[in-house]
Amino acid sequence: MVMGGARSLENPRTPGFYVAEMATPHRLSQRWSTPNDVAIRVAGSRWKQAAQDRGFWNSYKRPMSSSGRLAVITFSIATVALGVILSFVPWLDYIIFKELKLWNGSLSYSYWQRPGVIRLTKVYIFNVTNPQGFLEHGEKPKLNEVGPFVYREDMEKVNIKFHDNDTVSYQHNKILRFVPELSVDKTQKLVVPNIPLLTVTSFSPNLAGWLFNLLVSGLAITYRERAKPFVHVTAEELVFG
């Protein structure tokens, strides 16, 4: 039994012992303590004492030396001065003007002179399957789509000349190269309307009879078998004339 103001210890040699003290008749404080807790507290206090002996804790409390403060001030002044200099020099405008200016040797000149974009042109031709029926019997023309005939378009600017008045003159060279792996056979014969002859006949109402006959005769002599409403041509002949 514990009385007021007295302290009682029971079995102090056991692994855990009970400590109870009565500060006042109305207040009771209890604590459970083990040897492991005591060992941890002792080890922690020893480590702290060793760290203090080696100056570990005091290293954070050392004031900055005069040389350190001078280095910080110098670095701050240099940073501010560099920022002021860069703000007055239009570096960005200079770089953009240098790279985008159209002159021989700049980055934009190489892309402008020969664009690196691959451009493919696909051609589809409508083949007339009943030319005789259309001419002799008045049938509606039957069309069959043939294609694609794919051509790669290479563009290049040649004869480039820069003038003193900040202008440039050049010639635009465009080359179409046939791409067989993406196309159908370009040598097959196709039946298409004779566009030059149809163009001449479209003006016949406005021409005199003798003049119209003269034009038709001239076409017949010049083109011979091509002086017909429909002609047999290949895709390459139709595209490139």
XYZ file of C-alpha atoms in Angstrom:
241
model
C 0.000 0.000 0.000
C 1.237 3.443 -0.965
C 0.628 6.328 1.355
C 0.522 10.040 0.525
C 3.974 11.598 0.160
C 5.703 8.178 0.315
C 7.481 6.146 -2.451
C 7.276 2.383 -2.825
C 9.502 0.107 -4.985
C 8.588 -3.520 -5.530
C 10.986 -6.148 -6.928
C 13.665 -3.752 -8.217
C 15.740 -6.672 -9.612
C 13.062 -7.945 -11.982
C 13.210 -7.048 -15.763
C 10.419 -4.564 -15.246
C 9.559 -2.890 -11.981
C 6.675 -0.765 -10.928
C 7.294 2.700 -9.559
C 4.504 4.650 -7.993
C 4.643 7.814 -6.049
C 1.910 9.811 -4.426
C 2.575 13.512 -4.690
C -0.724 14.395 -3.109
C -3.680 12.354 -1.922
C -5.585 13.451 -5.049
C -2.841 12.974 -7.711
C -1.108 9.801 -8.843
C 1.794 9.594 -11.338
C 2.712 6.220 -12.822
C 5.575 5.192 -15.133
C 6.613 1.860 -16.618
C 10.385 1.611 -17.099
C 12.490 -1.198 -18.605
C 16.262 -1.759 -18.790
C 16.111 -1.265 -22.618
C 14.737 2.254 -22.168
C 17.489 3.062 -19.714
C 20.161 1.720 -22.126
C 18.824 3.810 -25.017
C 18.835 6.951 -22.904
C 22.390 6.281 -21.728
C 23.646 5.595 -25.286
C 21.947 8.734 -26.601
C 23.490 10.915 -23.916
C 26.947 9.456 -24.598
C 26.649 10.078 -28.377
C 25.550 13.655 -27.775
C 28.453 14.250 -25.404
C 30.939 12.815 -27.939
C 29.495 15.013 -30.708
C 29.814 18.086 -28.520
C 33.432 17.181 -27.690
C 34.242 17.003 -31.428
C 32.530 20.323 -32.171
C 29.662 18.833 -34.243
C 26.941 20.868 -32.627
C 29.021 24.024 -32.395
C 29.831 23.994 -36.139
C 26.364 25.324 -36.944
C 26.778 28.201 -34.554
C 30.045 29.523 -35.962
C 29.653 32.992 -37.483
C 30.602 33.587 -41.157
C 34.111 34.870 -41.590
C 34.898 38.205 -43.238
C 36.301 36.480 -46.347
C 33.064 34.503 -46.767
C 30.946 37.630 -46.529
C 33.198 39.341 -49.078
C 32.802 36.415 -51.503
C 28.995 36.518 -51.203
C 28.914 40.284 -51.783
C 31.242 40.027 -54.785
C 29.160 37.249 -56.358
C 25.937 39.232 -55.861
C 27.418 42.370 -57.451
C 28.750 40.376 -60.420
C 25.357 38.718 -60.963
C 23.518 42.047 -60.911
C 26.047 43.624 -63.293
C 25.766 40.709 -65.731
C 21.968 40.951 -65.681
C 22.097 44.684 -66.426
C 24.512 44.157 -69.344
C 22.405 41.384 -70.879
C 19.249 43.476 -70.563
C 20.744 46.259 -72.712
C 22.271 43.998 -75.405
C 19.636 42.521 -77.823
C 21.203 39.062 -77.950
C 17.970 37.334 -78.900
C 17.280 39.729 -81.769
C 20.843 39.333 -82.999
C 20.659 35.521 -83.046
C 17.267 35.509 -84.792
C 18.434 38.032 -87.398
C 21.628 36.072 -88.044
C 19.865 32.736 -88.567
C 16.815 34.021 -90.468
C 18.616 36.444 -92.743
C 18.517 35.179 -96.314
C 22.157 35.115 -97.293
C 24.484 32.402 -98.506
C 25.683 30.354 -95.553
C 22.812 30.937 -93.131
C 20.550 28.194 -91.839
C 17.433 29.621 -93.479
C 19.182 29.896 -96.860
C 19.767 26.138 -97.149
C 16.112 25.352 -96.362
C 14.898 28.070 -98.721
C 17.205 27.115 -101.590
C 16.299 23.427 -101.439
C 13.403 22.477 -99.138
C 13.871 19.148 -97.416
C 10.160 18.284 -97.485
C 9.321 15.284 -99.663
C 6.288 16.127 -101.793
C 4.424 13.388 -103.643
C 2.021 14.120 -106.492
C -0.591 11.468 -107.313
C -2.181 11.502 -110.772
C -5.418 9.658 -111.625
C -6.523 9.350 -115.261
C -10.037 8.549 -116.462
C -9.916 6.028 -119.281
C -12.795 6.084 -121.818
C -13.896 2.470 -122.349
C -16.507 3.052 -125.121
C -15.101 5.627 -127.569
C -16.716 3.988 -130.634
C -20.104 3.737 -128.951
C -19.902 7.388 -128.034
C -18.965 8.494 -131.564
C -21.155 6.154 -133.610
C -24.155 5.419 -131.409
C -24.350 8.433 -129.163
C -23.744 6.460 -125.968
C -22.787 8.152 -122.764
C -19.040 7.880 -122.207
C -18.027 5.215 -119.706
C -15.051 6.168 -117.609
C -12.679 3.949 -115.672
C -10.325 5.508 -113.127
C -6.722 4.344 -113.512
C -4.010 5.172 -111.000
C -2.367 6.365 -109.002
C 0.679 7.471 -110.942
C 2.923 8.831 -108.199
C 5.616 11.417 -108.866
C 8.067 12.819 -106.359
C 8.452 16.542 -106.727
C 11.952 17.910 -106.150
C 12.115 21.687 -105.920
C 15.275 23.741 -106.099
C 16.069 27.407 -106.653
C 18.880 28.022 -109.139
C 20.690 31.064 -110.568
C 20.345 32.884 -107.250
C 21.632 36.460 -107.285
C 21.661 38.946 -104.401
C 21.349 42.604 -105.352
C 22.433 45.767 -103.596
C 18.868 46.906 -102.922
C 18.264 43.955 -100.556
C 16.464 41.864 -103.160
C 17.179 38.449 -104.599
C 16.390 36.933 -107.988
C 16.253 33.229 -108.810
C 14.695 30.590 -111.037
C 12.426 27.925 -109.636
C 13.412 24.480 -110.864
C 10.821 21.745 -110.354
C 11.542 18.119 -111.271
C 9.003 15.277 -111.216
C 10.449 11.802 -110.711
C 8.276 8.744 -111.172
C 7.948 6.457 -108.126
C 7.235 2.948 -109.498
C 6.856 1.224 -106.126
C 3.853 3.417 -105.316
C 2.315 3.522 -108.806
C 0.621 1.363 -111.409
C 2.236 0.562 -114.753
C 2.883 3.836 -116.580
C 3.324 2.182 -119.997
C -0.272 0.997 -120.359
C -2.308 2.664 -123.086
C -5.247 4.827 -122.099
C -8.048 6.334 -124.165
C -8.619 9.981 -123.334
C -10.340 12.905 -125.074
C -8.260 14.921 -127.502
C -8.118 18.168 -125.555
C -6.538 20.376 -128.296
C -9.142 19.281 -130.843
C -12.000 19.773 -128.407
C -10.646 23.238 -127.605
C -10.691 24.213 -131.285
C -14.193 22.851 -131.836
C -15.462 24.804 -128.843
C -14.692 28.007 -130.796
C -16.437 26.780 -133.970
C -19.657 28.780 -133.446
C -17.622 31.988 -133.490
C -15.499 31.070 -136.510
C -16.311 31.169 -140.182
C -16.799 27.851 -141.910
C -13.699 28.103 -144.058
C -11.551 29.119 -141.066
C -12.793 26.214 -138.994
C -12.095 23.767 -141.805
C -8.638 25.253 -142.189
C -7.842 24.693 -138.513
C -9.113 21.123 -138.580
C -7.099 20.376 -141.715
C -4.002 21.869 -140.129
C -4.416 19.683 -137.058
C -4.932 16.613 -139.222
C -1.746 17.269 -141.161
C 0.310 18.125 -138.085
C -0.828 15.421 -135.702
C -2.187 12.897 -138.222
C -3.650 10.071 -136.148
C -4.025 12.390 -133.175
C -6.517 14.572 -135.009
C -9.341 12.467 -133.609
C -11.802 13.036 -130.767
C -10.084 10.317 -128.693
C -6.404 9.396 -128.606
C -4.421 6.478 -127.183
C -1.623 7.667 -124.920
C 0.357 6.508 -121.911
C 0.217 8.246 -118.564
C 3.677 9.743 -119.019
C 2.760 11.120 -122.446
C -0.374 12.671 -121.034
C 1.352 14.198 -117.995
C 4.436 15.523 -119.773
C 2.921 16.069 -123.224
